[in-house]
Amino acid sequence: MKTKNRRFTIWSSINNLLMFSAIAVFLVSCDLFKFKSEENQDDEDPVVASVGDQNLRKSELTFVFDGENPSPGDSTERASRYVQTWIKKQLMIREAGKSMSFDEAELNRKLLDYKYALMVYEFEKAHVNANIDQDMDASEIESYYKENQTNFTLKEIIVKTNFFKMKKDNSQNRQLERLLNSNNRDNKESIREIALTQAANYFLEDSTWVRFEDLIINTPLVGHNHKVQLLREYKLIKVEDDSFVYYFKIFEYKLQDQIPPLEFVNDEIYQILINKKKVALTEALQKEIYNRALENNEFKIYD
């Protein structure tokens, strides 16, 4: 009996040893597998920046370009800016965690709210883009303009004008000035020819309203303190610097706080009406989904 027990004890020890060895080999294999996997990941998707135990990998930079194909220099610069932004964000998160206590449940709830709001936004945007009619009758725009004129009060001076920048020693300056002072519409072609062949810069769209400040950039008028007075007193404004003479032939103007003409705010009104269409489509979609769910008893309201 003692011999049998002794054999059993020996075999038990051997079995335990084998089992321990197998477990050890398995654990070593797991560590080796894990190490190789991480090594492979580092090879295929290297870390480009880290803050504490948070890593930013190369693959995370791809969305920065969003399908674009920038030049190598631009690509490097944009990636560098993103890395710096990511580092600053991670440092702020870490500092916030040190300095304040946060309710994890409340944070998770807010994250879920944001996630669901984003899902709904993308769904509504896809629906609107698929169904919106981008066409707009001129009568719709005109009607909106008449009903809401006071909402479009000008905050700057706008003009219809011709503009010319001429070398001071140009022999055509006197001829151009004579033509601009004349009200003869037949002079239009002669003025255009001088502009195209002699002017250092020009603007000939006399039927288009433009911001006066945009037009006078890089001219002596930019620092003038009495622009309104000039517009009221002169149909042809002439100023000069050391090298050039600048001519502004004023056809019409509107001052600050006046109502702009329809053509000046046409694009703005178009965008307002398009946005109204988008809101209407979104509200109709919400109403349709609600009514369908109501008919099918898909929700309940409890007292």
mmCIF file of C-alpha atoms in Angstrom:
data_model
loop_
_atom_site.group_PDB
_atom_site.id
_atom_site.type_symbol
_atom_site.label_atom_id
_atom_site.label_comp_id
_atom_site.label_asym_id
_atom_site.label_seq_id
_atom_site.Cartn_x
_atom_site.Cartn_y
_atom_site.Cartn_z
ATOM 1 C CA MET A 1 0.000 0.000 0.000
ATOM 2 C CA LYS A 2 2.829 2.389 0.847
ATOM 3 C CA THR A 3 4.526 1.593 -2.495
ATOM 4 C CA LYS A 4 1.337 2.408 -4.400
ATOM 5 C CA ASN A 5 0.924 5.705 -2.593
ATOM 6 C CA ARG A 6 4.537 6.538 -3.273
ATOM 7 C CA ARG A 7 4.057 5.891 -7.014
ATOM 8 C CA PHE A 8 0.931 8.039 -7.019
ATOM 9 C CA THR A 9 2.795 10.879 -5.323
ATOM 10 C CA ILE A 10 5.643 10.664 -7.862
ATOM 11 C CA TRP A 11 3.245 10.694 -10.821
ATOM 12 C CA SER A 12 1.319 13.594 -9.303
ATOM 13 C CA SER A 13 4.517 15.584 -8.938
ATOM 14 C CA ILE A 14 5.492 14.795 -12.525
ATOM 15 C CA ASN A 15 2.034 15.788 -13.797
ATOM 16 C CA ASN A 16 2.142 19.045 -11.814
ATOM 17 C CA LEU A 17 5.592 19.781 -13.185
ATOM 18 C CA LEU A 18 4.450 19.125 -16.739
ATOM 19 C CA MET A 19 1.344 21.250 -16.249
ATOM 20 C CA PHE A 20 3.389 24.090 -14.769
ATOM 21 C CA SER A 21 5.827 23.850 -17.676
ATOM 22 C CA ALA A 22 2.966 23.905 -20.187
ATOM 23 C CA ILE A 23 1.437 26.958 -18.504
ATOM 24 C CA ALA A 24 4.804 28.683 -18.445
ATOM 25 C CA VAL A 25 5.352 27.956 -22.131
ATOM 26 C CA PHE A 26 1.834 29.231 -22.888
ATOM 27 C CA LEU A 27 2.397 32.449 -20.943
ATOM 28 C CA VAL A 28 5.758 33.014 -22.589
ATOM 29 C CA SER A 29 4.133 32.355 -25.966
ATOM 30 C CA CYS A 30 1.397 34.873 -25.166
ATOM 31 C CA ASP A 31 3.949 37.512 -24.157
ATOM 32 C CA LEU A 32 5.961 36.739 -27.271
ATOM 33 C CA PHE A 33 2.837 36.976 -29.443
ATOM 34 C CA LYS A 34 1.855 40.248 -27.795
ATOM 35 C CA PHE A 35 5.342 41.641 -28.207
ATOM 36 C CA LYS A 36 5.462 40.665 -31.875
ATOM 37 C CA SER A 37 1.977 42.134 -32.491
ATOM 38 C CA GLU A 38 2.967 45.437 -30.931
ATOM 39 C CA GLU A 39 6.218 45.339 -32.858
ATOM 40 C CA ASN A 40 4.315 44.756 -36.106
ATOM 41 C CA GLN A 41 1.936 47.591 -35.287
ATOM 42 C CA ASP A 42 4.843 49.929 -34.675
ATOM 43 C CA ASP A 43 6.310 48.931 -38.027
ATOM 44 C CA GLU A 44 3.057 49.317 -39.956
ATOM 45 C CA ASP A 45 1.566 52.240 -38.039
ATOM 46 C CA PRO A 46 4.319 54.016 -36.063
ATOM 47 C CA VAL A 47 3.703 56.394 -33.177
ATOM 48 C CA VAL A 48 4.325 59.996 -34.237
ATOM 49 C CA ALA A 49 3.709 61.632 -30.844
ATOM 50 C CA SER A 50 2.834 60.630 -27.297
ATOM 51 C CA VAL A 51 1.687 62.267 -24.078
ATOM 52 C CA GLY A 52 1.926 59.935 -21.114
ATOM 53 C CA ASP A 53 0.334 56.653 -22.190
ATOM 54 C CA GLN A 54 -1.655 58.266 -25.032
ATOM 55 C CA ASN A 55 -0.206 57.670 -28.505
ATOM 56 C CA LEU A 56 -0.900 59.385 -31.807
ATOM 57 C CA ARG A 57 -0.236 57.050 -34.715
ATOM 58 C CA LYS A 58 0.568 57.865 -38.309
ATOM 59 C CA SER A 59 -2.726 56.429 -39.604
ATOM 60 C CA GLU A 60 -4.634 59.028 -37.570
ATOM 61 C CA LEU A 61 -3.127 61.817 -39.679
ATOM 62 C CA THR A 62 -4.709 60.636 -42.934
ATOM 63 C CA PHE A 63 -8.055 62.368 -42.300
ATOM 64 C CA VAL A 64 -6.257 65.726 -42.009
ATOM 65 C CA PHE A 65 -6.041 65.845 -45.805
ATOM 66 C CA ASP A 66 -9.574 64.507 -46.425
ATOM 67 C CA GLY A 67 -8.972 63.136 -49.915
ATOM 68 C CA GLU A 68 -6.776 66.049 -50.979
ATOM 69 C CA ASN A 69 -3.383 65.606 -52.586
ATOM 70 C CA PRO A 70 -1.275 68.463 -51.163
ATOM 71 C CA SER A 71 2.343 69.131 -52.067
ATOM 72 C CA PRO A 72 4.985 67.453 -49.866
ATOM 73 C CA GLY A 73 5.800 70.744 -48.164
ATOM 74 C CA ASP A 74 2.166 71.582 -47.467
ATOM 75 C CA SER A 75 1.522 68.013 -46.314
ATOM 76 C CA THR A 76 4.373 68.175 -43.794
ATOM 77 C CA GLU A 77 3.272 71.569 -42.493
ATOM 78 C CA ARG A 78 -0.358 70.525 -41.989
ATOM 79 C CA ALA A 79 0.641 67.256 -40.302
ATOM 80 C CA SER A 80 2.974 69.184 -37.994
ATOM 81 C CA ARG A 81 0.187 71.617 -37.054
ATOM 82 C CA TYR A 82 -2.154 68.723 -36.278
ATOM 83 C CA VAL A 83 0.459 66.994 -34.105
ATOM 84 C CA GLN A 84 0.981 70.202 -32.118
ATOM 85 C CA THR A 85 -2.790 70.613 -31.686
ATOM 86 C CA TRP A 86 -3.130 66.987 -30.552
ATOM 87 C CA ILE A 87 -0.310 67.376 -27.990
ATOM 88 C CA LYS A 88 -1.844 70.556 -26.554
ATOM 89 C CA LYS A 89 -5.242 68.867 -26.305
ATOM 90 C CA GLN A 90 -3.812 65.819 -24.516
ATOM 91 C CA LEU A 91 -1.882 68.027 -22.095
ATOM 92 C CA MET A 92 -5.056 69.978 -21.311
ATOM 93 C CA ILE A 93 -7.008 66.742 -20.757
ATOM 94 C CA ARG A 94 -4.305 65.466 -18.414
ATOM 95 C CA GLU A 95 -4.186 68.763 -16.523
ATOM 96 C CA ALA A 96 -7.982 68.859 -16.257
ATOM 97 C CA GLY A 97 -7.939 65.340 -14.794
ATOM 98 C CA LYS A 98 -5.395 66.412 -12.178
ATOM 99 C CA SER A 99 -7.097 69.647 -11.200
ATOM 100 C CA MET A 100 -10.774 68.681 -11.174
ATOM 101 C CA SER A 101 -12.959 65.744 -10.322
ATOM 102 C CA PHE A 102 -15.407 64.691 -13.019
ATOM 103 C CA ASP A 103 -18.593 62.697 -12.846
ATOM 104 C CA GLU A 104 -17.843 59.831 -15.245
ATOM 105 C CA ALA A 105 -21.533 58.963 -15.626
ATOM 106 C CA GLU A 106 -22.380 62.550 -16.533
ATOM 107 C CA LEU A 107 -19.501 62.721 -19.014
ATOM 108 C CA ASN A 108 -20.635 59.492 -20.659
ATOM 109 C CA ARG A 109 -24.202 60.795 -20.858
ATOM 110 C CA LYS A 110 -23.014 63.969 -22.574
ATOM 111 C CA LEU A 111 -20.898 61.931 -24.972
ATOM 112 C CA LEU A 112 -23.907 59.817 -25.882
ATOM 113 C CA ASP A 113 -26.054 62.925 -26.338
ATOM 114 C CA TYR A 114 -23.418 64.346 -28.672
ATOM 115 C CA LYS A 115 -23.114 61.054 -30.562
ATOM 116 C CA TYR A 116 -26.884 60.797 -31.120
ATOM 117 C CA ALA A 117 -27.160 64.485 -32.048
ATOM 118 C CA LEU A 118 -24.406 63.975 -34.625
ATOM 119 C CA MET A 119 -26.163 60.900 -36.039
ATOM 120 C CA VAL A 120 -29.440 62.837 -36.380
ATOM 121 C CA TYR A 121 -27.625 65.812 -37.941
ATOM 122 C CA GLU A 122 -25.942 63.629 -40.580
ATOM 123 C CA PHE A 123 -29.246 61.857 -41.320
ATOM 124 C CA GLU A 124 -31.134 65.139 -41.715
ATOM 125 C CA LYS A 125 -28.357 66.660 -43.841
ATOM 126 C CA ALA A 126 -28.381 63.652 -46.201
ATOM 127 C CA HIS A 127 -32.169 63.899 -46.515
ATOM 128 C CA VAL A 128 -32.035 67.643 -47.231
ATOM 129 C CA ASN A 129 -29.240 67.315 -49.806
ATOM 130 C CA ALA A 130 -31.152 64.568 -51.599
ATOM 131 C CA ASN A 131 -34.450 66.473 -51.742
ATOM 132 C CA ILE A 132 -33.781 70.201 -51.821
ATOM 133 C CA ASP A 133 -34.596 72.201 -54.931
ATOM 134 C CA GLN A 134 -31.768 74.702 -55.465
ATOM 135 C CA ASP A 135 -33.676 76.678 -58.105
ATOM 136 C CA MET A 136 -35.108 80.016 -57.023
ATOM 137 C CA ASP A 137 -37.453 82.260 -58.964
ATOM 138 C CA ALA A 138 -36.367 85.878 -59.249
ATOM 139 C CA SER A 139 -39.849 86.837 -58.051
ATOM 140 C CA GLU A 140 -39.249 84.971 -54.748
ATOM 141 C CA ILE A 141 -36.054 86.911 -54.136
ATOM 142 C CA GLU A 142 -37.658 90.215 -55.070
ATOM 143 C CA SER A 143 -40.654 89.566 -52.838
ATOM 144 C CA TYR A 144 -38.438 88.748 -49.861
ATOM 145 C CA TYR A 145 -36.379 91.892 -50.522
ATOM 146 C CA LYS A 146 -39.469 94.144 -50.545
ATOM 147 C CA GLU A 147 -40.788 92.650 -47.319
ATOM 148 C CA ASN A 148 -37.453 92.808 -45.473
ATOM 149 C CA GLN A 149 -35.595 95.824 -46.878
ATOM 150 C CA THR A 150 -34.799 97.275 -43.458
ATOM 151 C CA ASN A 151 -32.908 94.073 -42.575
ATOM 152 C CA PHE A 152 -30.332 94.855 -45.261
ATOM 153 C CA THR A 153 -29.196 98.302 -44.110
ATOM 154 C CA LEU A 154 -25.719 99.023 -45.470
ATOM 155 C CA LYS A 155 -22.767 99.044 -43.110
ATOM 156 C CA GLU A 156 -20.401 100.447 -45.742
ATOM 157 C CA ILE A 157 -20.335 102.571 -48.888
ATOM 158 C CA ILE A 158 -21.032 100.835 -52.196
ATOM 159 C CA VAL A 159 -20.568 102.265 -55.691
ATOM 160 C CA LYS A 160 -21.001 101.679 -59.390
ATOM 161 C CA THR A 161 -17.803 102.964 -60.916
ATOM 162 C CA ASN A 162 -14.984 102.748 -63.421
ATOM 163 C CA PHE A 163 -11.489 102.769 -61.957
ATOM 164 C CA PHE A 164 -8.133 103.394 -63.652
ATOM 165 C CA LYS A 165 -4.572 103.367 -62.338
ATOM 166 C CA MET A 166 -2.272 105.161 -64.777
ATOM 167 C CA LYS A 167 1.430 106.003 -64.787
ATOM 168 C CA LYS A 168 1.843 109.725 -64.113
ATOM 169 C CA ASP A 169 3.926 110.205 -67.262
ATOM 170 C CA ASN A 170 1.495 108.334 -69.536
ATOM 171 C CA SER A 171 0.613 110.435 -72.565
ATOM 172 C CA GLN A 172 -2.961 109.072 -72.573
ATOM 173 C CA ASN A 173 -3.881 110.496 -69.159
ATOM 174 C CA ARG A 174 -5.254 113.773 -70.508
ATOM 175 C CA GLN A 175 -7.295 111.962 -73.170
ATOM 176 C CA LEU A 176 -8.676 109.506 -70.583
ATOM 177 C CA GLU A 177 -9.641 112.341 -68.252
ATOM 178 C CA ARG A 178 -11.426 114.156 -71.088
ATOM 179 C CA LEU A 179 -13.377 111.022 -71.994
ATOM 180 C CA LEU A 180 -14.330 110.349 -68.362
ATOM 181 C CA ASN A 181 -15.608 113.892 -67.868
ATOM 182 C CA SER A 182 -17.829 113.522 -70.914
ATOM 183 C CA ASN A 183 -21.267 111.949 -70.535
ATOM 184 C CA ASN A 184 -21.212 110.647 -74.082
ATOM 185 C CA ARG A 185 -21.905 106.902 -74.014
ATOM 186 C CA ASP A 186 -20.141 106.542 -77.350
ATOM 187 C CA ASN A 187 -16.854 107.073 -75.514
ATOM 188 C CA LYS A 188 -17.158 103.700 -73.826
ATOM 189 C CA GLU A 189 -15.074 101.784 -76.379
ATOM 190 C CA SER A 190 -12.319 104.397 -76.397
ATOM 191 C CA ILE A 191 -12.167 104.272 -72.589
ATOM 192 C CA ARG A 192 -12.029 100.494 -72.668
ATOM 193 C CA GLU A 193 -9.172 100.509 -75.172
ATOM 194 C CA ILE A 194 -7.085 102.868 -72.999
ATOM 195 C CA ALA A 195 -7.756 100.676 -69.970
ATOM 196 C CA LEU A 196 -6.712 97.493 -71.746
ATOM 197 C CA THR A 197 -3.570 98.914 -73.360
ATOM 198 C CA GLN A 198 -2.350 101.652 -71.006
ATOM 199 C CA ALA A 199 -3.636 101.159 -67.440
ATOM 200 C CA ALA A 200 -1.572 99.496 -64.703
ATOM 201 C CA ASN A 201 -4.888 98.429 -63.169
ATOM 202 C CA TYR A 202 -8.560 99.036 -63.955
ATOM 203 C CA PHE A 203 -12.166 98.135 -63.166
ATOM 204 C CA LEU A 204 -14.794 98.544 -65.900
ATOM 205 C CA GLU A 205 -17.857 96.759 -64.485
ATOM 206 C CA ASP A 206 -19.972 99.893 -64.241
ATOM 207 C CA SER A 207 -23.213 97.922 -63.844
ATOM 208 C CA THR A 208 -21.944 96.069 -60.767
ATOM 209 C CA TRP A 209 -22.207 97.357 -57.207
ATOM 210 C CA VAL A 210 -18.922 97.015 -55.315
ATOM 211 C CA ARG A 211 -17.689 97.963 -51.844
ATOM 212 C CA PHE A 212 -15.858 101.274 -52.134
ATOM 213 C CA GLU A 213 -13.297 100.216 -49.517
ATOM 214 C CA ASP A 214 -12.391 97.154 -51.602
ATOM 215 C CA LEU A 215 -11.796 99.322 -54.654
ATOM 216 C CA ILE A 216 -9.596 101.958 -53.031
ATOM 217 C CA ILE A 217 -7.154 99.536 -51.367
ATOM 218 C CA ASN A 218 -3.563 100.485 -52.311
ATOM 219 C CA THR A 219 -4.616 103.939 -53.489
ATOM 220 C CA PRO A 220 -4.205 107.339 -51.770
ATOM 221 C CA LEU A 221 -7.961 107.341 -51.068
ATOM 222 C CA VAL A 222 -7.668 104.547 -48.519
ATOM 223 C CA GLY A 223 -6.725 106.978 -45.757
ATOM 224 C CA HIS A 224 -8.990 109.817 -46.873
ATOM 225 C CA ASN A 225 -11.235 111.140 -44.081
ATOM 226 C CA HIS A 226 -13.944 112.670 -46.281
ATOM 227 C CA LYS A 227 -14.952 109.938 -48.736
ATOM 228 C CA VAL A 228 -18.665 110.730 -48.446
ATOM 229 C CA GLN A 229 -18.021 114.370 -49.293
ATOM 230 C CA LEU A 230 -15.964 113.352 -52.344
ATOM 231 C CA LEU A 231 -18.741 111.086 -53.610
ATOM 232 C CA ARG A 232 -21.350 113.807 -53.171
ATOM 233 C CA GLU A 233 -19.332 116.541 -54.889
ATOM 234 C CA TYR A 234 -17.496 114.761 -57.727
ATOM 235 C CA LYS A 235 -18.515 112.457 -60.523
ATOM 236 C CA LEU A 236 -14.835 111.971 -61.327
ATOM 237 C CA ILE A 237 -12.479 111.582 -58.373
ATOM 238 C CA LYS A 238 -8.788 112.020 -59.192
ATOM 239 C CA VAL A 239 -5.955 111.365 -56.733
ATOM 240 C CA GLU A 240 -2.276 110.652 -57.175
ATOM 241 C CA ASP A 241 0.889 109.504 -55.470
ATOM 242 C CA ASP A 242 4.543 109.711 -56.508
ATOM 243 C CA SER A 243 4.177 107.286 -59.441
ATOM 244 C CA PHE A 244 0.512 106.945 -60.432
ATOM 245 C CA VAL A 245 -2.707 108.835 -61.077
ATOM 246 C CA TYR A 246 -5.960 107.172 -59.957
ATOM 247 C CA TYR A 247 -9.322 107.931 -61.584
ATOM 248 C CA PHE A 248 -12.694 106.923 -60.126
ATOM 249 C CA LYS A 249 -15.648 107.629 -62.415
ATOM 250 C CA ILE A 250 -18.683 107.425 -60.074
ATOM 251 C CA PHE A 251 -22.013 106.487 -61.661
ATOM 252 C CA GLU A 252 -24.018 105.712 -58.514
ATOM 253 C CA TYR A 253 -23.357 105.317 -54.812
ATOM 254 C CA LYS A 254 -25.109 104.261 -51.624
ATOM 255 C CA LEU A 255 -23.945 105.345 -48.192
ATOM 256 C CA GLN A 256 -23.869 103.631 -44.841
ATOM 257 C CA ASP A 257 -27.298 103.104 -43.221
ATOM 258 C CA GLN A 258 -29.070 103.323 -46.585
ATOM 259 C CA ILE A 259 -31.050 100.478 -48.143
ATOM 260 C CA PRO A 260 -28.883 98.583 -50.660
ATOM 261 C CA PRO A 261 -30.215 97.830 -54.145
ATOM 262 C CA LEU A 262 -31.641 94.361 -54.746
ATOM 263 C CA GLU A 263 -28.757 93.252 -56.981
ATOM 264 C CA PHE A 264 -26.242 93.921 -54.205
ATOM 265 C CA VAL A 265 -28.017 91.593 -51.739
ATOM 266 C CA ASN A 266 -29.374 89.122 -54.299
ATOM 267 C CA ASP A 267 -26.954 86.321 -53.370
ATOM 268 C CA GLU A 268 -27.496 86.903 -49.663
ATOM 269 C CA ILE A 269 -31.281 86.639 -50.051
ATOM 270 C CA TYR A 270 -30.899 83.516 -52.185
ATOM 271 C CA GLN A 271 -28.912 81.868 -49.378
ATOM 272 C CA ILE A 272 -31.506 82.921 -46.783
ATOM 273 C CA LEU A 273 -34.315 81.368 -48.830
ATOM 274 C CA ILE A 274 -32.318 78.182 -49.420
ATOM 275 C CA ASN A 275 -31.764 77.886 -45.663
ATOM 276 C CA LYS A 276 -35.492 78.323 -45.117
ATOM 277 C CA LYS A 277 -36.101 75.454 -47.528
ATOM 278 C CA LYS A 278 -33.635 73.309 -45.580
ATOM 279 C CA VAL A 279 -35.413 74.054 -42.296
ATOM 280 C CA ALA A 280 -38.791 73.247 -43.861
ATOM 281 C CA LEU A 281 -37.505 69.917 -45.229
ATOM 282 C CA THR A 282 -36.023 68.992 -41.845
ATOM 283 C CA GLU A 283 -39.228 69.837 -39.990
ATOM 284 C CA ALA A 284 -41.315 67.876 -42.524
ATOM 285 C CA LEU A 285 -39.035 64.852 -42.082
ATOM 286 C CA GLN A 286 -39.324 64.995 -38.290
ATOM 287 C CA LYS A 287 -43.105 65.309 -38.519
ATOM 288 C CA GLU A 288 -43.388 62.406 -40.976
ATOM 289 C CA ILE A 289 -41.302 60.075 -38.782
ATOM 290 C CA TYR A 290 -43.248 61.067 -35.658
ATOM 291 C CA ASN A 291 -46.665 60.537 -37.275
ATOM 292 C CA ARG A 292 -45.615 57.172 -38.698
ATOM 293 C CA ALA A 293 -44.408 56.017 -35.303
ATOM 294 C CA LEU A 294 -47.617 57.286 -33.708
ATOM 295 C CA GLU A 295 -49.780 55.314 -36.156
ATOM 296 C CA ASN A 296 -47.757 52.139 -35.549
ATOM 297 C CA ASN A 297 -47.759 52.528 -31.741
ATOM 298 C CA GLU A 298 -43.980 52.614 -31.696
ATOM 299 C CA PHE A 299 -43.748 54.751 -28.563
ATOM 300 C CA LYS A 300 -45.624 55.283 -25.329
ATOM 301 C CA ILE A 301 -46.012 58.224 -22.967
ATOM 302 C CA TYR A 302 -46.540 57.288 -19.328
ATOM 303 C CA ASP A 303 -48.296 59.369 -16.659
#
